[in-house]
XYZ file of C-alpha atoms in Angstrom:
169
model
C -6.306 0.765 -17.149
C -2.346 -0.964 -18.439
C -0.757 -2.993 -16.905
C 3.092 -0.974 -17.649
C 5.459 -3.328 -15.923
C 5.779 -7.291 -13.337
C 8.747 -7.822 -11.073
C 10.060 -9.502 -8.319
C 11.530 -7.130 -5.091
C 13.688 -7.660 -2.688
C 11.793 -6.435 0.947
C 13.699 -5.648 3.618
C 12.451 -6.685 7.403
C 10.132 -3.274 7.866
C 8.094 -1.815 10.320
C 4.499 -0.407 9.305
C 3.751 2.133 10.723
C 0.124 3.803 10.124
C -3.845 3.612 11.317
C -4.850 0.331 11.428
C -9.186 -0.102 9.635
C -10.922 -3.681 9.682
C -14.234 -3.870 7.691
C -16.196 -2.141 9.698
C -14.930 0.626 8.944
C -15.343 0.794 5.476
C -17.750 3.428 4.023
C -21.057 3.198 2.595
C -19.252 2.103 -0.987
C -16.909 -0.571 0.242
C -13.908 1.341 0.186
C -11.482 3.019 2.237
C -11.573 6.294 0.783
C -12.957 7.976 3.493
C -9.422 7.164 5.704
C -7.401 8.427 2.700
C -9.291 11.490 2.335
C -9.005 11.854 6.568
C -5.629 11.364 5.926
C -4.523 14.046 4.131
C -7.026 16.368 5.564
C -5.093 15.633 8.579
C -1.459 15.173 7.470
C -1.280 11.956 8.523
C 2.195 11.354 6.884
C 3.770 14.545 7.743
C 5.406 12.708 11.705
C 5.642 9.627 9.774
C 7.911 10.738 7.322
C 10.098 11.897 10.094
C 10.699 8.376 11.048
C 13.774 7.053 10.460
C 13.939 5.067 7.273
C 14.895 1.748 5.621
C 17.031 2.097 3.142
C 16.236 1.144 -0.690
C 13.041 1.256 0.207
C 11.334 4.670 -0.706
C 9.155 7.103 1.671
C 5.619 6.195 0.100
C 1.896 5.772 1.264
C 0.932 2.600 1.591
C -2.802 0.997 1.520
C -1.776 -2.030 3.676
C -3.840 -4.950 4.161
C -3.764 -8.435 5.046
C -7.340 -10.490 4.957
C -6.295 -12.021 8.567
C -4.550 -9.123 10.448
C -3.915 -9.867 14.764
C -7.398 -10.115 15.278
C -8.056 -12.830 12.970
C -10.383 -10.694 10.457
C -9.483 -8.126 7.307
C -6.876 -5.382 7.796
C -5.817 -2.199 6.059
C -3.382 0.444 7.071
C -2.942 3.457 5.981
C 0.797 4.099 6.704
C 4.473 4.061 5.361
C 7.330 1.760 5.980
C 9.894 2.446 8.730
C 13.036 0.601 9.996
C 12.888 -2.284 12.347
C 13.647 0.409 14.742
C 12.083 3.394 14.213
C 10.125 4.879 17.299
C 6.642 4.675 16.043
C 4.498 8.659 16.210
C 1.821 8.907 18.863
C -1.520 8.168 17.570
C -0.096 5.083 15.498
C 0.029 2.126 15.165
C 2.960 -0.197 14.257
C 3.116 -4.494 12.776
C 6.501 -5.681 12.291
C 6.715 -7.051 8.138
C 9.434 -9.718 8.082
C 11.666 -9.847 4.619
C 9.886 -11.535 1.932
C 10.016 -11.023 -2.009
C 7.512 -9.276 -3.633
C 5.474 -9.476 -6.661
C 5.292 -5.892 -8.457
C 2.888 -5.101 -10.820
C 2.625 -1.236 -11.931
C -1.278 -0.365 -13.228
C -1.093 2.578 -15.454
C -5.002 4.755 -15.603
C -6.372 7.729 -14.614
C -6.626 8.300 -10.942
C -9.723 10.665 -10.833
C -12.061 8.108 -12.672
C -11.453 5.488 -9.966
C -10.340 2.770 -11.930
C -7.064 2.360 -10.229
C -8.820 1.415 -7.172
C -11.304 -1.205 -7.961
C -11.628 -5.534 -7.928
C -10.842 -4.998 -11.550
C -7.115 -3.577 -11.428
C -6.728 -5.938 -8.193
C -7.525 -9.087 -10.065
C -5.537 -7.749 -13.227
C -2.450 -7.414 -11.152
C -3.288 -10.782 -9.428
C -3.717 -12.392 -12.815
C -0.465 -10.294 -14.350
C 1.714 -11.779 -10.989
C 0.357 -15.066 -11.427
C 0.980 -15.842 -15.044
C 4.890 -15.395 -14.461
C 4.576 -18.538 -11.952
C 4.252 -16.678 -8.904
C 2.117 -17.963 -6.295
C 1.459 -15.234 -3.285
C 2.314 -16.060 0.504
C -0.768 -17.503 2.551
C -1.625 -15.120 4.820
C 0.722 -12.521 3.501
C 0.550 -9.152 2.836
C -0.677 -6.972 -0.335
C 0.715 -3.506 -0.624
C -0.508 -0.197 -2.676
C 2.128 1.788 -2.667
C 1.346 4.942 -3.774
C 5.267 6.389 -5.828
C 6.623 9.388 -5.757
C 7.239 10.090 -8.922
C 4.827 7.626 -10.725
C 2.375 7.565 -8.743
C 2.416 11.869 -7.701
C 3.415 13.422 -11.321
C 0.336 12.581 -14.105
C 1.911 12.021 -17.232
C 0.681 13.284 -20.357
C -2.366 12.104 -21.170
C -2.684 12.534 -17.171
C -2.257 9.111 -16.186
C -0.575 7.826 -13.042
C 1.131 4.345 -12.129
C -0.286 2.710 -9.115
C 1.673 -0.121 -7.663
C -0.079 -3.174 -6.712
C 2.087 -5.311 -4.370
C 1.869 -9.401 -2.962
C 4.272 -10.765 -0.739
C 5.182 -14.593 -2.670
C 5.961 -17.501 -1.147
């Protein structure tokens, strides 16, 4: 795994639409991989892709998390960013997310090895952002952004790039 790029970007107000999980939904390995598998098997993203998007924000699949969600507990969402006024399809929940600055870290690695998804990868991304002098927003969102084509089209070595994003102060 290697850090390719670290930068700051402005995210407009969005609506996160998808399926919401908590610590109780983790699999035996402590991850949400079982839910990602189900999301692709059941084609959860198809109805979301038909919704109104946000200009300048790609229609990327997201794993969005925050330490203290609506019930005061950790939340992990599998979904997409939609326009604030977008209708949310049946079977999905939504959460309004205010405009703000994101720290973005591109991590390149082997998707199949799992190296992009563990604590080590997350810690490396957070360290790269704090190395820029940035501070994370208390209670803010952290997002795994599976960008097309960075994540969906492997390079000549079979590596992809996963965006790790965090709301900044």
